[in-house]
Amino acid sequence: GETLLYCFEVAPTQPALTQVTQCRMEGSTRGLATVPRLALNVMACEVLRVLQLTDTALVPISYLVPRKSVQDFHEDLFPDCAGTLPATTAQAWWAGDSQEVTRVSLHPARRPTETFTSPVIMDTRLWVADTGLTNTGANTDTEQSASGYSSPSSLASPSSATTSLSASTGPSSGFASSPSQKSLQNILGPSSRFRHVQGRVLHRDTHLTNLRGLSLTTPGECDGFCANHQRVALPLLSAGGQIAVLELSKPGRQPDAAVPTIQNGAAVADLSWDPFDPQRLAVAGEDAKIQLWRIPEGGLQETLREPEAVLRGHTEKIYSIRFHPVASDLLVSSSYDMTVRIWDLSTGQEALRLQGHTDQIFSLAWSPDGKKLATVSKDARLRLYEPRHSAEPQQEGPGPEGARGARLVWVCSGDYLLVSGFDSRSERRILLYQAQALPDGPLSVLGLDVAPSTLLPFYDEDTSIVFLTGKGDTRVFLYEVTPEPPYFLECNSFTSSEPHKGFIFLPKTVCEVREVEFA
């Protein structure tokens, strides 16, 4: 009656059951049977075939292990299996013979040709005479074949039958200890502990709706908007670089009337909340200035026109800004003038100017401990700085080839860098680098799909899951990132009903931990 078929690996150690895959079938199941291994298409790397009986059809379901070469026979996938010739006779088995069925190769060129036909029903008349029954037609072939050999009376005892069954299926049975059984997990490779994570849209009561006049043309280096645990800042389309600030504690339909805004004075290039001061918002404008705005307690009640401070120094439009993850009053910015500048907000002055860039800077990110700063730029180079030691890059390495955009984020306790970008054929891909060995190039490269927008990566350090999506996408990719091969373990992706224009993760403190919500 069900439409799902689950495939688990069983192991004698914990975890005893590990789900490998699940298959959604077209019709409801009325019965299932597995095809013997000797009938599998081994040259196509078919490791299992199940027949599903539906109301009107018999449907084969095939499990294949992807291999580069299908010309070769893969010994690791297909160990020898039990053949079709019996190991002993019924009389010999009653007498104590415990030989096992001879194992045969699944290699097409080494298949056995011998066959076996049961000799039980040789002469029905002889059998009838021996058992003292009259052949009236009441006894069927099934009964005859079942009683062909006389059996000890103890077999009829339920207790002894139970004992012999449990003994044969115990740990000493040949199936459990067969050395030729390969772990399916070893064949298919490791899987993520979080592969069954489920993304779901929360109830409409939590949504902020009726948003009007949003600016959907922020630069590709900007996430489109920003949020902290109290409020969200949204650039608007109207002149003068206006920004709406909405309180997350007041969800629901927003008023039709104009709401109070921040008047930034220039179109917004990027914006970011101070992680240590939830009322301070930094806004980078296309006029090469960074303005700091203070939101009153309880939210905006009137339009703000005067910033708390203005940072001047860049000579061209700013790409992106990032607050320091550890120290207060530190902000980094990148600009079309090819410089990366670090600002001391307590004095409102530039503290350091980082050198070495020769082309547009796509993205920058502080390491989790705040000691290092990484950048990726249009010249297909990754650069790593230690701002307290030098204004020049400490390391450089090859970045993504495509010149359409890239993002980077620190992963695995800050020992690795994950970069999202494009290849020369515009395929979106993610690359993993060891932070201490950028010149060696990426440890792993994973192609995802072909789409025009840059993938925005968000990393959850507690589960080591990276979320990837682009503006205009409907799908969010999820991968667990590990410091050993294969580096990327796929988890359930999330698909929304409409394309998203921006995507932001809230601080972990807002997660409903009793619901096991982690992002």
Short mmCIF file of C-alpha atoms in Angstrom, two decimals:
data_model
loop_
_atom_site.label_atom_id
_atom_site.label_comp_id
_atom_site.label_asym_id
_atom_site.label_seq_id
_atom_site.Cartn_x
_atom_site.Cartn_y
_atom_site.Cartn_z
CA GLY A 1 0.00 0.00 0.00
CA GLU A 2 3.03 2.34 0.16
CA THR A 3 4.94 4.21 -2.54
CA LEU A 4 8.35 4.58 -0.81
CA LEU A 5 11.11 1.98 -0.95
CA TYR A 6 13.92 2.47 1.59
CA CYS A 7 17.41 1.00 1.25
CA PHE A 8 19.45 0.55 4.45
CA GLU A 9 22.91 -0.78 5.15
CA VAL A 10 23.01 -3.20 8.10
CA ALA A 11 26.21 -3.42 10.12
CA PRO A 12 27.14 -5.41 13.27
CA THR A 13 28.44 -2.19 14.90
CA GLN A 14 26.76 1.11 15.70
CA PRO A 15 25.09 2.65 13.83
CA ALA A 16 23.54 -0.72 13.04
CA LEU A 17 21.19 0.75 10.43
CA THR A 18 22.30 3.47 8.00
CA GLN A 19 19.94 4.70 5.31
CA VAL A 20 21.57 4.67 1.88
CA THR A 21 18.72 5.90 -0.29
CA GLN A 22 14.97 6.04 -0.69
CA CYS A 23 13.01 5.60 -3.92
CA ARG A 24 9.56 6.99 -4.65
CA MET A 25 7.62 4.57 -6.86
CA GLU A 26 4.87 5.49 -9.29
CA GLY A 27 2.22 3.08 -8.01
CA SER A 28 1.23 1.61 -4.64
CA THR A 29 2.99 -1.61 -3.71
CA ARG A 30 1.00 -4.86 -3.50
CA GLY A 31 4.09 -7.05 -3.18
CA LEU A 32 7.91 -7.00 -3.55
CA ALA A 33 10.52 -9.56 -4.59
CA THR A 34 14.29 -9.32 -5.11
CA VAL A 35 15.87 -10.79 -8.23
CA PRO A 36 18.69 -13.32 -7.54
CA ARG A 37 22.21 -11.91 -7.90
CA LEU A 38 22.99 -14.24 -10.80
CA ALA A 39 20.35 -12.41 -12.85
CA LEU A 40 21.79 -8.91 -12.29
CA ASN A 41 23.35 -6.86 -15.09
CA VAL A 42 26.80 -6.79 -13.53
CA MET A 43 28.46 -4.98 -16.45
CA ALA A 44 26.09 -2.04 -15.87
CA CYS A 45 27.12 -2.08 -12.16
CA GLU A 46 23.64 -3.16 -11.07
CA VAL A 47 23.96 -4.31 -7.44
CA LEU A 48 20.29 -4.94 -6.66
CA ARG A 49 17.01 -5.36 -8.55
CA VAL A 50 13.62 -5.37 -6.88
CA LEU A 51 10.36 -6.30 -8.58
CA GLN A 52 7.33 -4.31 -7.42
CA LEU A 53 3.85 -5.71 -7.90
CA THR A 54 1.24 -2.96 -8.40
CA ASP A 55 -2.49 -3.26 -9.13
CA THR A 56 -1.84 -3.72 -12.85
CA ALA A 57 1.88 -4.26 -13.45
CA LEU A 58 5.19 -5.80 -12.39
CA VAL A 59 7.75 -2.98 -12.19
CA PRO A 60 11.54 -3.63 -11.97
CA ILE A 61 13.49 -1.18 -9.76
CA SER A 62 17.24 -1.24 -10.39
CA TYR A 63 20.01 0.01 -8.06
CA LEU A 64 23.21 1.01 -9.88
CA VAL A 65 26.53 2.13 -8.41
CA PRO A 66 28.03 4.86 -10.63
CA ARG A 67 31.45 3.87 -11.97
CA LYS A 68 33.55 5.59 -14.62
CA SER A 69 34.19 2.37 -16.52
CA VAL A 70 31.37 0.02 -17.48
CA GLN A 71 33.62 -2.05 -19.77
CA ASP A 72 35.31 -3.74 -16.80
CA PHE A 73 33.92 -6.22 -14.29
CA HIS A 74 34.18 -4.67 -10.80
CA GLU A 75 35.25 -7.35 -8.33
CA ASP A 76 34.58 -5.12 -5.31
CA LEU A 77 30.91 -4.73 -6.26
CA PHE A 78 30.30 -8.39 -7.12
CA PRO A 79 31.93 -10.95 -4.81
CA ASP A 80 31.24 -14.62 -5.55
CA CYS A 81 27.70 -15.65 -4.62
CA ALA A 82 26.01 -18.95 -3.79
CA GLY A 83 25.52 -21.12 -6.89
CA THR A 84 22.53 -23.20 -7.97
CA LEU A 85 23.86 -26.69 -7.19
CA PRO A 86 22.91 -28.18 -3.77
CA ALA A 87 25.75 -28.95 -1.35
CA THR A 88 24.18 -32.14 0.04
CA THR A 89 21.10 -34.37 -0.09
CA ALA A 90 18.22 -34.45 2.34
CA GLN A 91 19.31 -37.82 3.81
CA ALA A 92 22.89 -36.60 4.23
CA TRP A 93 21.70 -33.41 5.94
CA TRP A 94 19.63 -35.42 8.44
CA ALA A 95 22.73 -37.48 9.05
CA GLY A 96 24.72 -34.39 10.00
CA ASP A 97 26.36 -33.20 6.76
CA SER A 98 26.75 -29.37 6.90
CA GLN A 99 28.53 -28.50 3.69
CA GLU A 100 27.77 -25.10 2.15
CA VAL A 101 26.64 -24.40 -1.39
CA THR A 102 29.60 -23.80 -3.70
CA ARG A 103 30.10 -20.12 -4.49
CA VAL A 104 30.28 -19.04 -8.12
CA SER A 105 31.64 -16.00 -9.92
CA LEU A 106 29.32 -13.33 -11.27
CA HIS A 107 31.83 -12.54 -14.05
CA PRO A 108 29.97 -13.10 -17.34
CA ALA A 109 32.90 -15.10 -18.79
CA ARG A 110 33.17 -17.40 -15.77
CA ARG A 111 29.51 -18.29 -15.23
CA PRO A 112 28.77 -21.96 -14.32
CA THR A 113 26.84 -24.07 -16.84
CA GLU A 114 25.78 -27.02 -14.65
CA THR A 115 22.13 -27.30 -13.65
CA PHE A 116 20.21 -29.32 -11.07
CA THR A 117 16.76 -30.92 -11.28
CA SER A 118 15.09 -32.31 -8.17
CA PRO A 119 14.50 -36.10 -8.42
CA VAL A 120 11.87 -36.22 -5.64
CA ILE A 121 8.74 -37.00 -7.72
CA MET A 122 10.08 -39.98 -9.64
CA ASP A 123 7.03 -42.29 -9.49
CA THR A 124 3.81 -41.19 -7.85
CA ARG A 125 2.43 -44.71 -7.66
CA LEU A 126 5.45 -45.92 -5.73
CA TRP A 127 5.11 -43.02 -3.33
CA VAL A 128 1.40 -43.74 -2.75
CA ALA A 129 2.08 -47.40 -2.05
CA ASP A 130 4.90 -46.61 0.38
CA THR A 131 2.84 -44.22 2.45
CA GLY A 132 -0.27 -46.36 2.54
CA LEU A 133 -2.52 -43.78 0.93
CA THR A 134 -5.00 -44.35 -1.87
CA ASN A 135 -4.66 -42.11 -4.89
CA THR A 136 -8.09 -40.50 -4.84
CA GLY A 137 -6.93 -37.10 -6.14
CA ALA A 138 -7.34 -35.41 -2.75
CA ASN A 139 -3.62 -35.20 -2.10
CA THR A 140 -1.88 -32.53 -4.21
CA ASP A 141 1.57 -32.38 -5.72
CA THR A 142 2.54 -29.95 -2.98
CA GLU A 143 1.70 -32.45 -0.28
CA GLN A 144 3.57 -35.19 -2.09
CA SER A 145 6.75 -33.23 -2.59
CA ALA A 146 6.67 -31.97 1.00
CA SER A 147 6.54 -35.53 2.40
CA GLY A 148 8.87 -37.21 -0.08
CA TYR A 149 11.36 -38.19 2.63
CA SER A 150 10.43 -39.59 6.00
CA SER A 151 11.42 -37.16 8.72
CA PRO A 152 12.19 -37.53 12.41
CA SER A 153 9.21 -37.00 14.67
CA SER A 154 11.02 -34.22 16.55
CA LEU A 155 10.52 -31.92 13.54
CA ALA A 156 6.83 -31.72 14.35
CA SER A 157 7.57 -30.24 17.76
CA PRO A 158 7.14 -26.43 17.67
CA SER A 159 9.77 -25.84 20.33
CA SER A 160 12.49 -27.72 18.49
CA ALA A 161 11.60 -26.01 15.22
CA THR A 162 11.94 -22.61 16.88
CA THR A 163 15.28 -23.54 18.38
CA SER A 164 16.74 -24.74 15.11
CA LEU A 165 15.53 -21.61 13.30
CA SER A 166 17.09 -19.22 15.80
CA ALA A 167 20.31 -21.19 15.78
CA SER A 168 20.55 -21.01 12.00
CA THR A 169 20.00 -17.24 11.88
CA GLY A 170 22.31 -16.44 14.79
CA PRO A 171 25.74 -14.79 14.64
CA SER A 172 27.37 -18.02 13.47
CA SER A 173 25.30 -18.28 10.30
CA GLY A 174 27.28 -18.21 7.07
CA PHE A 175 25.45 -15.10 5.81
CA ALA A 176 26.48 -12.86 8.69
CA SER A 177 30.13 -13.84 8.67
CA SER A 178 30.67 -14.18 4.93
CA PRO A 179 33.98 -12.39 4.22
CA SER A 180 32.94 -11.63 0.65
CA GLN A 181 30.09 -9.35 1.74
CA LYS A 182 31.18 -5.79 1.02
CA SER A 183 29.79 -2.84 2.95
CA LEU A 184 27.36 -0.96 0.73
CA GLN A 185 28.48 2.19 2.53
CA ASN A 186 32.06 1.53 1.37
CA ILE A 187 30.84 1.11 -2.20
CA LEU A 188 28.62 4.20 -2.31
CA GLY A 189 30.90 6.31 -0.11
CA PRO A 190 30.11 8.12 3.16
CA SER A 191 26.88 10.05 3.68
CA SER A 192 26.10 13.05 5.86
CA ARG A 193 24.64 12.67 9.35
CA PHE A 194 22.30 15.53 8.42
CA ARG A 195 21.21 14.25 5.00
CA HIS A 196 17.55 14.07 6.11
CA VAL A 197 17.40 17.71 7.25
CA GLN A 198 14.04 19.24 6.28
CA GLY A 199 13.55 22.89 5.31
CA ARG A 200 10.04 24.23 5.81
CA VAL A 201 8.36 27.60 5.48
CA LEU A 202 7.03 28.81 8.84
CA HIS A 203 3.38 29.75 9.35
CA ARG A 204 2.10 32.88 7.63
CA ASP A 205 1.62 34.48 11.04
CA THR A 206 5.41 34.92 11.17
CA HIS A 207 5.72 36.51 7.69
CA LEU A 208 6.14 40.23 7.01
CA THR A 209 3.90 40.88 4.02
CA ASN A 210 2.75 43.77 1.81
CA LEU A 211 6.31 45.01 1.27
CA ARG A 212 6.23 47.75 -1.35
CA GLY A 213 8.83 49.49 -3.52
CA LEU A 214 11.73 47.17 -2.74
CA SER A 215 14.99 47.68 -4.59
CA LEU A 216 15.80 44.39 -6.32
CA THR A 217 18.80 45.76 -8.18
CA THR A 218 21.45 45.79 -5.43
CA PRO A 219 24.90 44.77 -6.78
CA GLY A 220 25.81 41.09 -7.04
CA GLU A 221 28.32 41.51 -4.18
CA CYS A 222 25.43 42.44 -1.82
CA ASP A 223 23.07 39.90 -0.22
CA GLY A 224 20.13 42.17 -1.06
CA PHE A 225 19.17 43.03 2.53
CA CYS A 226 20.34 42.30 6.08
CA ALA A 227 18.84 41.11 9.37
CA ASN A 228 19.75 40.61 13.01
CA HIS A 229 17.73 38.99 15.81
CA GLN A 230 15.59 42.14 16.25
CA ARG A 231 15.04 43.78 12.88
CA VAL A 232 15.58 43.70 9.12
CA ALA A 233 16.86 46.47 6.81
CA LEU A 234 15.56 46.57 3.21
CA PRO A 235 16.80 48.96 0.46
CA LEU A 236 13.95 50.71 -1.35
CA LEU A 237 13.65 51.71 -4.99
CA SER A 238 12.81 55.37 -4.30
CA ALA A 239 15.38 58.13 -4.89
CA GLY A 240 17.89 59.08 -2.23
CA GLY A 241 18.91 55.56 -1.18
CA GLN A 242 16.03 55.00 1.23
CA ILE A 243 16.09 51.99 3.57
CA ALA A 244 13.09 50.52 5.40
CA VAL A 245 13.75 49.08 8.87
CA LEU A 246 11.14 46.55 10.03
CA GLU A 247 10.83 44.96 13.48
CA LEU A 248 10.78 41.14 13.45
CA SER A 249 8.68 41.28 16.63
CA LYS A 250 5.85 42.87 14.60
CA PRO A 251 5.10 40.37 11.80
CA GLY A 252 2.04 40.43 9.55
CA ARG A 253 0.77 42.76 6.86
CA GLN A 254 2.71 46.03 6.75
CA PRO A 255 0.70 49.27 6.39
CA ASP A 256 -0.14 50.63 2.93
CA ALA A 257 0.89 54.13 4.04
CA ALA A 258 4.51 55.24 3.75
CA VAL A 259 6.66 54.00 6.62
CA PRO A 260 9.56 55.92 8.25
CA THR A 261 12.86 55.22 6.47
CA ILE A 262 16.58 55.98 6.57
CA GLN A 263 17.51 58.62 3.97
CA ASN A 264 20.99 57.46 2.97
CA GLY A 265 21.42 60.09 0.23
CA ALA A 266 23.00 57.70 -2.32
CA ALA A 267 21.98 54.35 -3.81
CA VAL A 268 22.77 51.46 -1.47
CA ALA A 269 25.67 49.17 -2.51
CA ASP A 270 25.79 47.04 0.66
CA LEU A 271 24.54 47.16 4.24
CA SER A 272 25.31 45.30 7.46
CA TRP A 273 24.20 45.24 11.11
CA ASP A 274 26.85 45.55 13.83
CA PRO A 275 27.00 42.07 15.48
CA PHE A 276 27.68 43.62 18.90
CA ASP A 277 25.31 46.61 18.69
CA PRO A 278 21.90 45.59 17.26
CA GLN A 279 20.89 49.24 16.84
CA ARG A 280 23.82 50.25 14.59
CA LEU A 281 23.52 49.81 10.81
CA ALA A 282 26.42 50.42 8.40
CA VAL A 283 25.43 51.40 4.85
CA ALA A 284 27.86 51.61 1.91
CA GLY A 285 26.70 53.91 -0.87
CA GLU A 286 27.55 54.34 -4.51
CA ASP A 287 28.98 57.75 -3.52
CA ALA A 288 32.06 55.94 -2.04
CA LYS A 289 31.00 56.79 1.54
CA ILE A 290 30.04 54.49 4.42
CA GLN A 291 27.38 55.91 6.77
CA LEU A 292 26.62 54.61 10.25
CA TRP A 293 23.01 54.89 11.40
CA ARG A 294 21.58 54.36 14.88
CA ILE A 295 18.07 52.88 15.07
CA PRO A 296 16.13 54.01 18.17
CA GLU A 297 14.99 51.43 20.74
CA GLY A 298 11.69 49.97 19.54
CA GLY A 299 12.35 50.77 15.87
CA LEU A 300 12.04 53.71 13.50
CA GLN A 301 9.28 56.16 14.48
CA GLU A 302 10.35 58.93 12.10
CA THR A 303 12.55 59.31 9.03
CA LEU A 304 16.30 59.42 9.80
CA ARG A 305 18.30 61.98 7.83
CA GLU A 306 21.48 62.44 9.89
CA PRO A 307 23.92 59.52 10.25
CA GLU A 308 25.84 58.89 13.45
CA ALA A 309 29.11 58.97 11.49
CA VAL A 310 30.41 59.07 7.89
CA LEU A 311 33.56 57.20 6.77
CA ARG A 312 35.38 58.84 3.85
CA GLY A 313 38.43 57.53 2.01
CA HIS A 314 37.43 55.34 -0.92
CA THR A 315 37.60 57.13 -4.26
CA GLU A 316 35.09 54.95 -6.12
CA LYS A 317 31.88 53.00 -5.51
CA ILE A 318 32.06 50.44 -2.67
CA TYR A 319 31.38 46.73 -3.26
CA SER A 320 30.91 45.25 0.18
CA ILE A 321 31.36 45.83 3.91
CA ARG A 322 31.88 43.34 6.76
CA PHE A 323 32.04 43.86 10.53
CA HIS A 324 34.83 42.15 12.47
CA PRO A 325 33.60 38.93 14.18
CA VAL A 326 35.59 39.41 17.40
CA ALA A 327 36.46 43.08 18.02
CA SER A 328 34.02 45.96 18.41
CA ASP A 329 34.20 49.06 16.20
CA LEU A 330 36.09 47.39 13.34
CA LEU A 331 34.73 47.34 9.78
CA VAL A 332 36.31 46.28 6.47
CA SER A 333 35.25 47.53 3.03
CA SER A 334 36.21 46.85 -0.59
CA SER A 335 35.79 49.23 -3.51
CA TYR A 336 36.16 49.76 -7.27
CA ASP A 337 39.36 51.69 -6.43
CA MET A 338 40.96 48.19 -5.93
CA THR A 339 41.61 48.77 -2.24
CA VAL A 340 40.41 47.01 0.89
CA ARG A 341 40.26 49.35 3.87
CA ILE A 342 39.84 48.59 7.57
CA TRP A 343 38.07 51.29 9.61
CA ASP A 344 38.22 52.12 13.31
CA LEU A 345 34.65 53.21 14.06
CA SER A 346 35.53 54.64 17.48
CA THR A 347 37.60 57.37 15.75
CA GLY A 348 35.85 57.29 12.36
CA GLN A 349 39.23 56.96 10.64
CA GLU A 350 40.85 54.49 8.25
CA ALA A 351 43.13 52.17 10.24
CA LEU A 352 44.79 50.21 7.40
CA ARG A 353 44.71 49.95 3.62
CA LEU A 354 45.38 46.47 2.17
CA GLN A 355 47.29 46.31 -1.12
CA GLY A 356 47.77 43.76 -3.89
CA HIS A 357 44.48 43.69 -5.83
CA THR A 358 44.59 44.25 -9.60
CA ASP A 359 40.90 43.73 -10.49
CA GLN A 360 37.36 43.88 -9.11
CA ILE A 361 37.01 42.34 -5.63
CA PHE A 362 34.06 39.97 -5.64
CA SER A 363 33.96 39.02 -1.96
CA LEU A 364 35.82 39.23 1.35
CA ALA A 365 35.47 37.39 4.66
CA TRP A 366 37.04 37.50 8.12
CA SER A 367 38.23 34.21 9.60
CA PRO A 368 36.14 33.07 12.62
CA ASP A 369 38.93 34.08 15.03
CA GLY A 370 39.26 37.47 13.30
CA LYS A 371 43.00 37.11 12.66
CA LYS A 372 42.85 36.75 8.88
CA LEU A 373 40.96 38.26 5.98
CA ALA A 374 40.41 36.42 2.69
CA THR A 375 39.38 37.96 -0.65
CA VAL A 376 38.43 36.58 -4.08
CA SER A 377 38.57 38.81 -7.15
CA LYS A 378 37.88 38.97 -10.88
CA ASP A 379 41.51 38.21 -11.76
CA ALA A 380 40.77 34.61 -10.62
CA ARG A 381 42.96 34.95 -7.52
CA LEU A 382 42.38 34.21 -3.86
CA ARG A 383 44.33 36.33 -1.37
CA LEU A 384 44.86 35.85 2.35
CA TYR A 385 45.86 38.76 4.61
CA GLU A 386 46.94 39.05 8.23
CA PRO A 387 46.11 42.74 8.74
CA ARG A 388 47.94 43.06 12.09
CA HIS A 389 51.21 41.95 10.44
CA SER A 390 51.18 43.30 6.88
CA ALA A 391 49.16 45.23 4.32
CA GLU A 392 50.39 42.83 1.62
CA PRO A 393 48.83 39.39 1.04
CA GLN A 394 50.38 36.59 3.09
CA GLN A 395 49.32 34.00 0.46
CA GLU A 396 47.82 33.91 -3.03
CA GLY A 397 46.24 31.06 -4.93
CA PRO A 398 44.13 30.29 -8.03
CA GLY A 399 40.42 31.06 -7.67
CA PRO A 400 37.38 30.20 -9.85
CA GLU A 401 38.00 30.71 -13.60
CA GLY A 402 34.77 32.49 -14.52
CA ALA A 403 34.69 36.28 -14.28
CA ARG A 404 30.96 36.52 -13.49
CA GLY A 405 31.18 36.67 -9.69
CA ALA A 406 32.34 34.67 -6.69
CA ARG A 407 31.77 34.40 -2.94
CA LEU A 408 33.81 32.92 -0.12
CA VAL A 409 33.22 31.75 3.44
CA TRP A 410 35.45 30.16 6.10
CA VAL A 411 34.54 26.57 7.07
CA CYS A 412 35.72 23.73 9.34
CA SER A 413 36.83 25.89 12.32
CA GLY A 414 38.55 28.39 10.04
CA ASP A 415 41.04 25.87 8.60
CA TYR A 416 39.43 25.83 5.14
CA LEU A 417 37.94 28.28 2.66
CA LEU A 418 34.86 27.48 0.58
CA VAL A 419 34.52 29.52 -2.60
CA SER A 420 31.47 29.60 -4.88
CA GLY A 421 31.94 30.74 -8.45
CA PHE A 422 31.72 29.74 -12.11
CA ASP A 423 33.83 27.79 -14.56
CA SER A 424 34.62 28.90 -18.12
CA ARG A 425 31.32 27.38 -19.35
CA SER A 426 29.24 29.27 -16.73
CA GLU A 427 28.59 26.18 -14.62
CA ARG A 428 28.14 27.12 -10.95
CA ARG A 429 30.59 25.27 -8.73
CA ILE A 430 32.00 25.25 -5.22
CA LEU A 431 35.69 24.86 -4.41
CA LEU A 432 37.34 23.91 -1.11
CA TYR A 433 40.81 25.21 -0.19
CA GLN A 434 43.08 24.57 2.77
CA ALA A 435 43.66 28.04 4.24
CA GLN A 436 47.34 27.34 4.86
CA ALA A 437 47.96 26.12 1.30
CA LEU A 438 46.19 28.45 -1.14
CA PRO A 439 48.96 28.20 -3.81
CA ASP A 440 48.29 24.43 -4.08
CA GLY A 441 44.83 25.13 -5.52
CA PRO A 442 41.52 23.58 -4.46
CA LEU A 443 41.32 20.24 -2.63
CA SER A 444 37.94 19.55 -4.20
CA VAL A 445 35.69 21.07 -6.87
CA LEU A 446 31.97 20.27 -7.14
CA GLY A 447 29.83 21.40 -10.10
CA LEU A 448 26.20 22.13 -9.22
CA ASP A 449 24.21 23.55 -12.14
CA VAL A 450 24.12 26.24 -14.83
CA ALA A 451 22.46 29.51 -13.77
CA PRO A 452 23.28 33.22 -14.10
CA SER A 453 23.39 34.30 -10.44
CA THR A 454 26.32 33.79 -8.07
CA LEU A 455 25.70 31.25 -5.31
CA LEU A 456 25.57 32.91 -1.89
CA PRO A 457 27.10 30.57 0.73
CA PHE A 458 25.96 30.57 4.37
CA TYR A 459 27.84 28.30 6.78
CA ASP A 460 26.57 26.82 10.04
CA GLU A 461 29.66 26.02 12.08
CA ASP A 462 27.83 23.76 14.58
CA THR A 463 26.74 21.18 11.98
CA SER A 464 29.34 22.16 9.31
CA ILE A 465 26.51 22.51 6.78
CA VAL A 466 26.80 25.08 4.01
CA PHE A 467 23.61 26.49 2.43
CA LEU A 468 23.94 27.74 -1.17
CA THR A 469 21.45 29.66 -3.27
CA GLY A 470 21.41 32.56 -5.72
CA LYS A 471 19.17 35.54 -6.30
CA GLY A 472 16.31 34.42 -8.55
CA ASP A 473 16.75 30.75 -7.57
CA THR A 474 14.05 28.55 -6.05
CA ARG A 475 16.40 25.84 -4.78
CA VAL A 476 18.71 25.92 -1.75
CA PHE A 477 21.56 23.37 -1.90
CA LEU A 478 22.77 21.86 1.39
CA TYR A 479 26.13 20.13 1.86
CA GLU A 480 27.97 18.97 4.94
CA VAL A 481 31.61 20.08 4.57
CA THR A 482 34.26 17.72 6.00
CA PRO A 483 38.04 18.14 6.20
CA GLU A 484 38.64 14.71 4.63
CA PRO A 485 37.53 13.22 1.29
CA PRO A 486 35.04 13.40 -0.30
CA TYR A 487 34.78 16.86 1.42
CA PHE A 488 31.15 17.56 0.30
CA LEU A 489 28.33 15.30 1.57
CA GLU A 490 24.97 16.11 0.01
CA CYS A 491 21.91 16.71 2.20
CA ASN A 492 18.24 17.23 1.28
CA SER A 493 17.90 20.45 -0.69
CA PHE A 494 15.03 22.88 -0.07
CA THR A 495 12.82 24.23 -2.85
CA SER A 496 10.60 27.30 -2.45
CA SER A 497 7.45 27.98 -4.44
CA GLU A 498 8.73 31.34 -5.78
CA PRO A 499 12.18 32.66 -6.73
CA HIS A 500 13.85 34.51 -3.87
CA LYS A 501 15.35 37.96 -4.28
CA GLY A 502 17.56 37.74 -1.20
CA PHE A 503 18.46 35.23 1.46
CA ILE A 504 19.76 35.89 5.00
CA PHE A 505 20.39 33.66 8.01
CA LEU A 506 19.40 34.85 11.46
CA PRO A 507 21.67 34.45 14.52
CA LYS A 508 21.54 30.99 16.11
CA THR A 509 19.98 32.48 19.25
CA VAL A 510 16.60 32.72 17.47
CA CYS A 511 16.45 28.97 16.67
CA GLU A 512 13.70 26.91 18.32
CA VAL A 513 16.02 24.27 19.81
CA ARG A 514 13.14 22.23 21.27
CA GLU A 515 12.01 21.63 17.67
CA VAL A 516 15.63 20.67 16.76
CA GLU A 517 15.77 23.74 14.53
CA PHE A 518 19.41 24.59 13.79
CA ALA A 519 19.12 27.35 11.15
#
